[in-house]
JSON list of C-alpha atoms and ligand atoms in Angstrom, two decimals:
[
{"chain": "K", "resi": 23, "resn": "MET", "atom": "CA", "xyz": [92.57, 91.34, 97.37]},
{"chain": "K", "resi": 24, "resn": "ARG", "atom": "CA", "xyz": [91.38, 91.44, 100.94]},
{"chain": "K", "resi": 25, "resn": "ILE", "atom": "CA", "xyz": [87.62, 91.06, 101.17]},
{"chain": "K", "resi": 26, "resn": "LEU", "atom": "CA", "xyz": [85.30, 91.76, 104.09]},
{"chain": "K", "resi": 27, "resn": "LEU", "atom": "CA", "xyz": [82.36, 89.39, 103.71]},
{"chain": "K", "resi": 28, "resn": "VAL", "atom": "CA", "xyz": [79.27, 90.40, 105.68]},
{"chain": "K", "resi": 29, "resn": "GLU", "atom": "CA", "xyz": [76.66, 87.65, 105.59]},
{"chain": "K", "resi": 30, "resn": "ASP", "atom": "CA", "xyz": [74.58, 86.28, 108.47]},
{"chain": "K", "resi": 31, "resn": "ASP", "atom": "CA", "xyz": [73.54, 83.08, 106.73]},
{"chain": "K", "resi": 32, "resn": "ASP", "atom": "CA", "xyz": [75.85, 80.32, 108.02]},
{"chain": "K", "resi": 33, "resn": "ILE", "atom": "CA", "xyz": [75.74, 78.14, 104.95]},
{"chain": "K", "resi": 34, "resn": "LEU", "atom": "CA", "xyz": [76.09, 80.89, 102.36]},
{"chain": "K", "resi": 35, "resn": "GLY", "atom": "CA", "xyz": [78.74, 82.75, 104.37]},
{"chain": "K", "resi": 36, "resn": "ASP", "atom": "CA", "xyz": [80.78, 79.65, 104.98]},
{"chain": "K", "resi": 37, "resn": "GLY", "atom": "CA", "xyz": [80.51, 78.59, 101.35]},
{"chain": "K", "resi": 38, "resn": "LEU", "atom": "CA", "xyz": [81.50, 82.00, 100.03]},
{"chain": "K", "resi": 39, "resn": "ARG", "atom": "CA", "xyz": [84.40, 82.31, 102.39]},
{"chain": "K", "resi": 40, "resn": "ASP", "atom": "CA", "xyz": [85.74, 78.91, 101.38]},
{"chain": "K", "resi": 41, "resn": "ALA", "atom": "CA", "xyz": [85.24, 79.55, 97.68]},
{"chain": "K", "resi": 42, "resn": "LEU", "atom": "CA", "xyz": [86.96, 82.95, 97.78]},
{"chain": "K", "resi": 43, "resn": "ASP", "atom": "CA", "xyz": [89.73, 81.50, 99.89]},
{"chain": "K", "resi": 44, "resn": "MET", "atom": "CA", "xyz": [90.22, 78.67, 97.40]},
{"chain": "K", "resi": 45, "resn": "ALA", "atom": "CA", "xyz": [90.37, 81.29, 94.66]},
{"chain": "K", "resi": 46, "resn": "GLY", "atom": "CA", "xyz": [93.34, 82.80, 96.49]},
{"chain": "K", "resi": 47, "resn": "GLU", "atom": "CA", "xyz": [91.66, 85.85, 97.99]},
{"chain": "K", "resi": 48, "resn": "THR", "atom": "CA", "xyz": [92.09, 86.96, 101.60]},
{"chain": "K", "resi": 49, "resn": "VAL", "atom": "CA", "xyz": [88.65, 86.81, 103.23]},
{"chain": "K", "resi": 50, "resn": "ASP", "atom": "CA", "xyz": [87.40, 87.92, 106.62]},
{"chain": "K", "resi": 51, "resn": "TRP", "atom": "CA", "xyz": [83.83, 86.99, 107.41]},
{"chain": "K", "resi": 52, "resn": "VAL", "atom": "CA", "xyz": [81.52, 88.71, 109.91]},
{"chain": "K", "resi": 53, "resn": "GLN", "atom": "CA", "xyz": [77.86, 87.91, 110.48]},
{"chain": "K", "resi": 54, "resn": "ASP", "atom": "CA", "xyz": [76.26, 91.11, 111.73]},
{"chain": "K", "resi": 55, "resn": "GLY", "atom": "CA", "xyz": [76.21, 94.81, 110.89]},
{"chain": "K", "resi": 56, "resn": "VAL", "atom": "CA", "xyz": [77.88, 96.10, 114.03]},
{"chain": "K", "resi": 57, "resn": "SER", "atom": "CA", "xyz": [80.86, 93.82, 113.52]},
{"chain": "K", "resi": 58, "resn": "ALA", "atom": "CA", "xyz": [81.08, 94.97, 109.90]},
{"chain": "K", "resi": 59, "resn": "VAL", "atom": "CA", "xyz": [81.30, 98.66, 110.88]},
{"chain": "K", "resi": 60, "resn": "HIS", "atom": "CA", "xyz": [83.83, 97.80, 113.55]},
{"chain": "K", "resi": 61, "resn": "ALA", "atom": "CA", "xyz": [85.95, 95.82, 111.10]},
{"chain": "K", "resi": 62, "resn": "ILE", "atom": "CA", "xyz": [85.95, 98.62, 108.52]},
{"chain": "K", "resi": 63, "resn": "SER", "atom": "CA", "xyz": [86.97, 101.21, 111.07]},
{"chain": "K", "resi": 64, "resn": "SER", "atom": "CA", "xyz": [89.80, 99.15, 112.51]},
{"chain": "K", "resi": 65, "resn": "GLU", "atom": "CA", "xyz": [91.26, 97.25, 109.55]},
{"chain": "K", "resi": 66, "resn": "THR", "atom": "CA", "xyz": [92.13, 97.77, 105.91]},
{"chain": "K", "resi": 67, "resn": "PHE", "atom": "CA", "xyz": [90.14, 96.03, 103.19]},
{"chain": "K", "resi": 68, "resn": "ASP", "atom": "CA", "xyz": [90.08, 96.32, 99.42]},
{"chain": "K", "resi": 69, "resn": "ILE", "atom": "CA", "xyz": [86.41, 95.56, 99.00]},
{"chain": "K", "resi": 70, "resn": "MET", "atom": "CA", "xyz": [83.26, 94.63, 100.94]},
{"chain": "K", "resi": 71, "resn": "VAL", "atom": "CA", "xyz": [80.56, 92.12, 100.04]},
{"chain": "K", "resi": 72, "resn": "LEU", "atom": "CA", "xyz": [77.50, 93.14, 102.03]},
{"chain": "K", "resi": 73, "resn": "ASP", "atom": "CA", "xyz": [74.26, 91.29, 102.66]},
{"chain": "K", "resi": 74, "resn": "LEU", "atom": "CA", "xyz": [71.36, 93.65, 103.39]},
{"chain": "K", "resi": 75, "resn": "GLY", "atom": "CA", "xyz": [69.29, 91.65, 105.87]},
{"chain": "K", "resi": 76, "resn": "LEU", "atom": "CA", "xyz": [71.60, 91.44, 108.90]},
{"chain": "K", "resi": 77, "resn": "PRO", "atom": "CA", "xyz": [71.19, 91.21, 112.67]},
{"chain": "K", "resi": 78, "resn": "ARG", "atom": "CA", "xyz": [72.18, 94.07, 115.02]},
{"chain": "K", "resi": 79, "resn": "MET", "atom": "CA", "xyz": [72.41, 96.60, 112.17]},
{"chain": "K", "resi": 80, "resn": "ASP", "atom": "CA", "xyz": [70.96, 96.16, 108.68]},
{"chain": "K", "resi": 81, "resn": "GLY", "atom": "CA", "xyz": [73.17, 96.37, 105.60]},
{"chain": "K", "resi": 82, "resn": "LEU", "atom": "CA", "xyz": [71.84, 99.74, 104.42]},
{"chain": "K", "resi": 83, "resn": "THR", "atom": "CA", "xyz": [72.68, 101.32, 107.77]},
{"chain": "K", "resi": 84, "resn": "VAL", "atom": "CA", "xyz": [76.13, 99.73, 107.62]},
{"chain": "K", "resi": 85, "resn": "LEU", "atom": "CA", "xyz": [76.65, 101.25, 104.19]},
{"chain": "K", "resi": 86, "resn": "ARG", "atom": "CA", "xyz": [75.45, 104.72, 105.21]},
{"chain": "K", "resi": 87, "resn": "THR", "atom": "CA", "xyz": [77.56, 104.61, 108.36]},
{"chain": "K", "resi": 88, "resn": "ILE", "atom": "CA", "xyz": [80.79, 103.73, 106.60]},
{"chain": "K", "resi": 89, "resn": "ARG", "atom": "CA", "xyz": [80.19, 106.29, 103.81]},
{"chain": "K", "resi": 90, "resn": "GLU", "atom": "CA", "xyz": [79.49, 108.97, 106.44]},
{"chain": "K", "resi": 91, "resn": "ASN", "atom": "CA", "xyz": [82.84, 108.07, 107.98]},
{"chain": "K", "resi": 92, "resn": "HIS", "atom": "CA", "xyz": [84.47, 108.58, 104.58]},
{"chain": "K", "resi": 93, "resn": "HIS", "atom": "CA", "xyz": [85.40, 104.98, 103.92]},
{"chain": "K", "resi": 94, "resn": "ASP", "atom": "CA", "xyz": [85.37, 104.79, 100.15]},
{"chain": "K", "resi": 95, "resn": "LEU", "atom": "CA", "xyz": [86.10, 101.12, 99.59]},
{"chain": "K", "resi": 96, "resn": "PRO", "atom": "CA", "xyz": [84.05, 99.47, 96.84]},
{"chain": "K", "resi": 97, "resn": "VAL", "atom": "CA", "xyz": [80.91, 97.75, 98.15]},
{"chain": "K", "resi": 98, "resn": "LEU", "atom": "CA", "xyz": [78.96, 95.03, 96.42]},
{"chain": "K", "resi": 99, "resn": "ILE", "atom": "CA", "xyz": [75.58, 94.30, 98.00]},
{"chain": "K", "resi": 100, "resn": "LEU", "atom": "CA", "xyz": [73.83, 90.95, 98.02]},
{"chain": "K", "resi": 101, "resn": "THR", "atom": "CA", "xyz": [70.06, 91.11, 97.84]},
{"chain": "K", "resi": 102, "resn": "ALA", "atom": "CA", "xyz": [67.11, 88.76, 97.54]},
{"chain": "K", "resi": 103, "resn": "ARG", "atom": "CA", "xyz": [65.05, 88.79, 94.37]},
{"chain": "K", "resi": 104, "resn": "ASP", "atom": "CA", "xyz": [62.12, 90.58, 95.99]},
{"chain": "K", "resi": 105, "resn": "GLU", "atom": "CA", "xyz": [64.19, 93.40, 97.47]},
{"chain": "K", "resi": 106, "resn": "THR", "atom": "CA", "xyz": [64.16, 95.75, 94.47]},
{"chain": "K", "resi": 107, "resn": "GLU", "atom": "CA", "xyz": [63.52, 98.77, 96.64]},
{"chain": "K", "resi": 108, "resn": "ASP", "atom": "CA", "xyz": [66.42, 97.88, 98.94]},
{"chain": "K", "resi": 109, "resn": "ARG", "atom": "CA", "xyz": [68.70, 97.46, 95.95]},
{"chain": "K", "resi": 110, "resn": "VAL", "atom": "CA", "xyz": [67.86, 100.96, 94.75]},
{"chain": "K", "resi": 111, "resn": "SER", "atom": "CA", "xyz": [68.34, 102.36, 98.26]},
{"chain": "K", "resi": 112, "resn": "GLY", "atom": "CA", "xyz": [71.65, 100.50, 98.46]},
{"chain": "K", "resi": 113, "resn": "LEU", "atom": "CA", "xyz": [72.95, 102.02, 95.25]},
{"chain": "K", "resi": 114, "resn": "ASP", "atom": "CA", "xyz": [71.74, 105.44, 96.41]},
{"chain": "K", "resi": 115, "resn": "ALA", "atom": "CA", "xyz": [73.51, 104.95, 99.73]},
{"chain": "K", "resi": 116, "resn": "GLY", "atom": "CA", "xyz": [76.81, 104.39, 97.96]},
{"chain": "K", "resi": 117, "resn": "ALA", "atom": "CA", "xyz": [76.98, 100.74, 96.92]},
{"chain": "K", "resi": 118, "resn": "ASP", "atom": "CA", "xyz": [78.98, 100.19, 93.74]},
{"chain": "K", "resi": 119, "resn": "ASP", "atom": "CA", "xyz": [77.25, 97.09, 92.46]},
{"chain": "K", "resi": 120, "resn": "TYR", "atom": "CA", "xyz": [74.82, 94.38, 93.51]},
{"chain": "K", "resi": 121, "resn": "LEU", "atom": "CA", "xyz": [74.11, 90.71, 92.97]},
{"chain": "K", "resi": 122, "resn": "ILE", "atom": "CA", "xyz": [70.76, 88.98, 93.37]},
{"chain": "K", "resi": 123, "resn": "LYS", "atom": "CA", "xyz": [70.73, 85.75, 95.34]},
{"chain": "K", "resi": 124, "resn": "PRO", "atom": "CA", "xyz": [71.12, 83.03, 94.27]},
{"chain": "K", "resi": 125, "resn": "PHE", "atom": "CA", "xyz": [74.09, 83.86, 92.05]},
{"chain": "K", "resi": 126, "resn": "ALA", "atom": "CA", "xyz": [76.89, 81.95, 90.37]},
{"chain": "K", "resi": 127, "resn": "PHE", "atom": "CA", "xyz": [80.18, 82.20, 92.21]},
{"chain": "K", "resi": 128, "resn": "GLU", "atom": "CA", "xyz": [81.98, 83.02, 88.94]},
{"chain": "K", "resi": 129, "resn": "GLU", "atom": "CA", "xyz": [79.76, 86.06, 88.55]},
{"chain": "K", "resi": 130, "resn": "LEU", "atom": "CA", "xyz": [80.64, 87.29, 92.02]},
{"chain": "K", "resi": 131, "resn": "GLN", "atom": "CA", "xyz": [84.34, 86.90, 91.20]},
{"chain": "K", "resi": 132, "resn": "ALA", "atom": "CA", "xyz": [83.98, 88.72, 87.89]},
{"chain": "K", "resi": 133, "resn": "ARG", "atom": "CA", "xyz": [82.11, 91.60, 89.53]},
{"chain": "K", "resi": 134, "resn": "LEU", "atom": "CA", "xyz": [84.69, 91.91, 92.29]},
{"chain": "K", "resi": 135, "resn": "ARG", "atom": "CA", "xyz": [87.43, 92.08, 89.68]},
{"chain": "K", "resi": 136, "resn": "ALA", "atom": "CA", "xyz": [85.48, 94.71, 87.76]},
{"chain": "K", "resi": 137, "resn": "LEU", "atom": "CA", "xyz": [85.11, 96.84, 90.90]},
{"chain": "K", "resi": 138, "resn": "MET", "atom": "CA", "xyz": [88.82, 96.61, 91.61]},
{"chain": "K", "resi": 139, "resn": "ARG", "atom": "CA", "xyz": [89.59, 97.58, 88.00]},
{"chain": "K", "resi": 140, "resn": "ARG", "atom": "CA", "xyz": [87.29, 100.56, 88.19]},
{"chain": "K", "resi": 141, "resn": "ARG", "atom": "CA", "xyz": [88.96, 101.61, 91.39]},
{"chain": "K", "resi": 142, "resn": "SER", "atom": "CA", "xyz": [92.44, 101.47, 89.90]},
{"chain": "K", "resi": 143, "resn": "GLY", "atom": "CA", "xyz": [91.19, 103.25, 86.77]},
{"chain": "K", "resi": 144, "resn": "SER", "atom": "CA", "xyz": [92.06, 100.34, 84.54]},
{"chain": "K", "resi": 145, "resn": "ALA", "atom": "CA", "xyz": [89.73, 98.90, 81.92]},
{"chain": "K", "resi": 146, "resn": "SER", "atom": "CA", "xyz": [91.33, 95.49, 81.77]},
{"chain": "K", "resi": 147, "resn": "ASN", "atom": "CA", "xyz": [92.51, 92.69, 84.03]},
{"chain": "K", "resi": 148, "resn": "ILE", "atom": "CA", "xyz": [96.03, 93.17, 82.72]},
{"chain": "K", "resi": 149, "resn": "LEU", "atom": "CA", "xyz": [98.36, 95.37, 84.74]},
{"chain": "K", "resi": 150, "resn": "GLN", "atom": "CA", "xyz": [101.52, 96.21, 82.86]},
{"chain": "K", "resi": 151, "resn": "LEU", "atom": "CA", "xyz": [104.10, 96.48, 85.65]},
{"chain": "K", "resi": 152, "resn": "ASN", "atom": "CA", "xyz": [106.97, 97.53, 83.41]},
{"chain": "K", "resi": 153, "resn": "ASP", "atom": "CA", "xyz": [108.11, 96.77, 79.86]},
{"chain": "K", "resi": 154, "resn": "HIS", "atom": "CA", "xyz": [108.75, 93.16, 80.79]},
{"chain": "K", "resi": 155, "resn": "VAL", "atom": "CA", "xyz": [106.36, 92.17, 83.55]},
{"chain": "K", "resi": 156, "resn": "VAL", "atom": "CA", "xyz": [102.59, 91.73, 83.27]},
{"chain": "K", "resi": 157, "resn": "LEU", "atom": "CA", "xyz": [100.14, 90.87, 86.02]},
{"chain": "K", "resi": 158, "resn": "ASP", "atom": "CA", "xyz": [96.86, 89.31, 84.91]},
{"chain": "K", "resi": 159, "resn": "THR", "atom": "CA", "xyz": [94.31, 89.59, 87.73]},
{"chain": "K", "resi": 160, "resn": "GLY", "atom": "CA", "xyz": [91.78, 87.46, 85.84]},
{"chain": "K", "resi": 161, "resn": "ALA", "atom": "CA", "xyz": [94.10, 84.49, 85.49]},
{"chain": "K", "resi": 162, "resn": "ARG", "atom": "CA", "xyz": [96.01, 85.37, 88.68]},
{"chain": "K", "resi": 163, "resn": "GLU", "atom": "CA", "xyz": [99.16, 85.01, 86.67]},
{"chain": "K", "resi": 164, "resn": "VAL", "atom": "CA", "xyz": [102.37, 87.00, 86.37]},
{"chain": "K", "resi": 165, "resn": "ARG", "atom": "CA", "xyz": [104.40, 86.84, 83.18]},
{"chain": "K", "resi": 166, "resn": "VAL", "atom": "CA", "xyz": [107.98, 87.94, 82.85]},
{"chain": "K", "resi": 167, "resn": "ASP", "atom": "CA", "xyz": [108.99, 88.51, 79.23]},
{"chain": "K", "resi": 168, "resn": "GLY", "atom": "CA", "xyz": [105.97, 86.47, 78.20]},
{"chain": "K", "resi": 169, "resn": "THR", "atom": "CA", "xyz": [106.68, 83.48, 80.42]},
{"chain": "K", "resi": 170, "resn": "PRO", "atom": "CA", "xyz": [104.38, 82.77, 83.38]},
{"chain": "K", "resi": 171, "resn": "ILE", "atom": "CA", "xyz": [106.31, 82.58, 86.64]},
{"chain": "K", "resi": 172, "resn": "ASN", "atom": "CA", "xyz": [105.45, 80.36, 89.53]},
{"chain": "K", "resi": 173, "resn": "LEU", "atom": "CA", "xyz": [104.36, 82.45, 92.51]},
{"chain": "K", "resi": 174, "resn": "SER", "atom": "CA", "xyz": [102.98, 81.19, 95.81]},
{"chain": "K", "resi": 175, "resn": "ARG", "atom": "CA", "xyz": [99.57, 82.43, 96.83]},
{"chain": "K", "resi": 176, "resn": "ARG", "atom": "CA", "xyz": [101.05, 84.96, 99.26]},
{"chain": "K", "resi": 177, "resn": "GLU", "atom": "CA", "xyz": [103.64, 86.18, 96.80]},
{"chain": "K", "resi": 178, "resn": "TYR", "atom": "CA", "xyz": [100.94, 86.79, 94.22]},
{"chain": "K", "resi": 179, "resn": "ALA", "atom": "CA", "xyz": [98.69, 88.58, 96.75]},
{"chain": "K", "resi": 180, "resn": "LEU", "atom": "CA", "xyz": [101.59, 90.71, 97.89]},
{"chain": "K", "resi": 181, "resn": "LEU", "atom": "CA", "xyz": [102.56, 91.74, 94.38]},
{"chain": "K", "resi": 182, "resn": "GLU", "atom": "CA", "xyz": [98.95, 92.51, 93.46]},
{"chain": "K", "resi": 183, "resn": "GLU", "atom": "CA", "xyz": [98.53, 94.78, 96.48]},
{"chain": "K", "resi": 184, "resn": "LEU", "atom": "CA", "xyz": [101.77, 96.62, 95.79]},
{"chain": "K", "resi": 185, "resn": "ALA", "atom": "CA", "xyz": [100.92, 97.01, 92.12]},
{"chain": "K", "resi": 186, "resn": "ARG", "atom": "CA", "xyz": [97.45, 98.34, 92.92]},
{"chain": "K", "resi": 187, "resn": "HIS", "atom": "CA", "xyz": [99.04, 100.99, 95.11]},
{"chain": "K", "resi": 188, "resn": "ARG", "atom": "CA", "xyz": [101.65, 102.03, 92.59]},
{"chain": "K", "resi": 189, "resn": "ASN", "atom": "CA", "xyz": [104.05, 104.70, 93.85]},
{"chain": "K", "resi": 190, "resn": "GLN", "atom": "CA", "xyz": [102.57, 104.65, 97.34]},
{"chain": "K", "resi": 191, "resn": "VAL", "atom": "CA", "xyz": [104.60, 103.53, 100.30]},
{"chain": "K", "resi": 192, "resn": "LEU", "atom": "CA", "xyz": [102.76, 100.73, 102.07]},
{"chain": "K", "resi": 193, "resn": "SER", "atom": "CA", "xyz": [103.75, 100.08, 105.64]},
{"chain": "K", "resi": 194, "resn": "LYS", "atom": "CA", "xyz": [104.64, 96.55, 106.66]},
{"chain": "K", "resi": 195, "resn": "ASP", "atom": "CA", "xyz": [101.61, 96.44, 108.95]},
{"chain": "K", "resi": 196, "resn": "ARG", "atom": "CA", "xyz": [99.25, 97.50, 106.20]},
{"chain": "K", "resi": 197, "resn": "ILE", "atom": "CA", "xyz": [100.66, 94.99, 103.74]},
{"chain": "K", "resi": 198, "resn": "THR", "atom": "CA", "xyz": [100.44, 92.24, 106.33]},
{"chain": "K", "resi": 199, "resn": "GLU", "atom": "CA", "xyz": [96.78, 93.11, 106.96]},
{"chain": "K", "resi": 200, "resn": "LEU", "atom": "CA", "xyz": [95.93, 93.12, 103.28]},
{"chain": "K", "resi": 201, "resn": "VAL", "atom": "CA", "xyz": [97.71, 89.89, 102.49]},
{"chain": "K", "resi": 202, "resn": "TYR", "atom": "CA", "xyz": [96.87, 87.81, 105.54]},
{"chain": "K", "resi": 203, "resn": "GLY", "atom": "CA", "xyz": [93.60, 88.89, 107.16]},
{"chain": "K", "resi": 204, "resn": "TRP", "atom": "CA", "xyz": [92.58, 87.92, 110.66]},
{"chain": "K", "resi": 205, "resn": "GLY", "atom": "CA", "xyz": [93.45, 84.91, 112.68]},
{"chain": "K", "resi": 206, "resn": "GLU", "atom": "CA", "xyz": [96.49, 83.99, 110.68]},
{"chain": "K", "resi": 207, "resn": "ASP", "atom": "CA", "xyz": [99.71, 83.42, 112.54]},
{"chain": "K", "resi": 208, "resn": "VAL", "atom": "CA", "xyz": [102.21, 85.56, 110.73]},
{"chain": "K", "resi": 209, "resn": "GLU", "atom": "CA", "xyz": [105.85, 85.02, 111.57]},
{"chain": "K", "resi": 210, "resn": "SER", "atom": "CA", "xyz": [107.71, 88.24, 112.18]},
{"chain": "K", "resi": 211, "resn": "ASN", "atom": "CA", "xyz": [109.96, 88.00, 109.13]},
{"chain": "K", "resi": 212, "resn": "ALA", "atom": "CA", "xyz": [107.38, 86.36, 106.79]},
{"chain": "K", "resi": 213, "resn": "LEU", "atom": "CA", "xyz": [106.90, 89.52, 104.78]},
{"chain": "K", "resi": 214, "resn": "GLU", "atom": "CA", "xyz": [110.63, 90.03, 104.22]},
{"chain": "K", "resi": 215, "resn": "VAL", "atom": "CA", "xyz": [110.94, 86.42, 103.09]},
{"chain": "K", "resi": 216, "resn": "HIS", "atom": "CA", "xyz": [108.09, 86.80, 100.58]},
{"chain": "K", "resi": 217, "resn": "ILE", "atom": "CA", "xyz": [109.55, 90.05, 99.26]},
{"chain": "K", "resi": 218, "resn": "HIS", "atom": "CA", "xyz": [112.93, 88.38, 98.86]},
{"chain": "K", "resi": 219, "resn": "HIS", "atom": "CA", "xyz": [111.47, 85.50, 96.83]},
{"chain": "K", "resi": 220, "resn": "LEU", "atom": "CA", "xyz": [109.29, 87.80, 94.81]},
{"chain": "K", "resi": 221, "resn": "ARG", "atom": "CA", "xyz": [112.21, 90.01, 93.80]},
{"chain": "K", "resi": 222, "resn": "LYS", "atom": "CA", "xyz": [114.20, 86.99, 92.68]},
{"chain": "K", "resi": 223, "resn": "LYS", "atom": "CA", "xyz": [111.34, 85.63, 90.62]},
{"chain": "K", "resi": 224, "resn": "LEU", "atom": "CA", "xyz": [110.47, 88.96, 89.02]},
{"chain": "K", "resi": 225, "resn": "ALA", "atom": "CA", "xyz": [114.07, 89.48, 87.89]},
{"chain": "K", "resi": 226, "resn": "TYR", "atom": "CA", "xyz": [113.39, 93.21, 87.35]},
{"chain": "K", "resi": 227, "resn": "PRO", "atom": "CA", "xyz": [113.67, 95.69, 90.24]},
{"chain": "K", "resi": 228, "resn": "LEU", "atom": "CA", "xyz": [110.03, 96.58, 90.85]},
{"chain": "K", "resi": 229, "resn": "ILE", "atom": "CA", "xyz": [109.81, 96.59, 94.62]},
{"chain": "K", "resi": 230, "resn": "GLU", "atom": "CA", "xyz": [111.62, 99.25, 96.53]},
{"chain": "K", "resi": 231, "resn": "THR", "atom": "CA", "xyz": [112.37, 99.10, 100.23]},
{"chain": "K", "resi": 232, "resn": "VAL", "atom": "CA", "xyz": [111.57, 102.32, 102.06]},
{"chain": "K", "resi": 233, "resn": "ARG", "atom": "CA", "xyz": [113.75, 102.12, 105.10]},
{"chain": "K", "resi": 234, "resn": "GLY", "atom": "CA", "xyz": [111.97, 101.94, 108.42]},
{"chain": "K", "resi": 235, "resn": "VAL", "atom": "CA", "xyz": [108.56, 102.23, 106.75]},
{"chain": "K", "resi": 236, "resn": "GLY", "atom": "CA", "xyz": [107.72, 99.52, 104.27]},
{"chain": "K", "resi": 237, "resn": "TYR", "atom": "CA", "xyz": [107.71, 98.94, 100.53]},
{"chain": "K", "resi": 238, "resn": "ARG", "atom": "CA", "xyz": [106.78, 100.76, 97.37]},
{"chain": "K", "resi": 239, "resn": "PHE", "atom": "CA", "xyz": [106.03, 99.52, 93.92]},
{"chain": "K", "resi": 240, "resn": "ARG", "atom": "CA", "xyz": [108.17, 101.43, 91.43]},
{"chain": "K", "resi": 241, "resn": "ASP", "atom": "CA", "xyz": [106.48, 103.18, 88.61]},
{"chain": "K", "resi": 242, "resn": "ALA", "atom": "CA", "xyz": [106.75, 101.45, 85.26]},
{"chain": "K", "resi": 243, "resn": "SER", "atom": "CA", "xyz": [108.54, 104.47, 83.81]},
{"chain": "K", "resi": 244, "resn": "ASP", "atom": "CA", "xyz": [111.53, 104.04, 86.14]},
{"chain": "U", "resi": 17, "resn": "CA", "atom": "CA1", "xyz": [70.74, 87.93, 105.56]}
]
């Protein structure tokens, strides 16, 4: 998933970005509220991790602003132990969950997964892609007829995004944004190459090309 991390603390922000990156997620990190609102209005993210005490615009205002602009992405707020009131205001302003600093990284990961599950209406980490193929977002593993297949980090991210948007056509630009994030040099045919490898490894026809537009994940019933 592509995560917008909004945290002004250098050490925490840097550490979180690296840890999420190591875990295979696509992370973009901004350090103030104005940049967060700008990022949300110009790019596509799956989820936002939002600190409340931020320069230029505080986290609560960021949250209210993006909700007023009808951005419905899941938001997890990070608060200090003594900010009970802010936490309540945050949930009232449309946050989906919160974590109290300091927290264990594993808990952040588990909560992000839970938010993504809730969003896709699924109660488990297991996405059944068709009768043969299963995607396990907890283990970041894809199994074909019970056997785990070896996917690169990008291939996995790509498949997860397509599977989360089942039956929707995703444009190449949107997929590239979700899978790569900012500041990555993406070669012009990189996406096609990943799709090609992914199709070979999956063995079953799950990814459909929509000519001139992008790709669509086929419904399991096909
Ligand atoms: Ca802060």
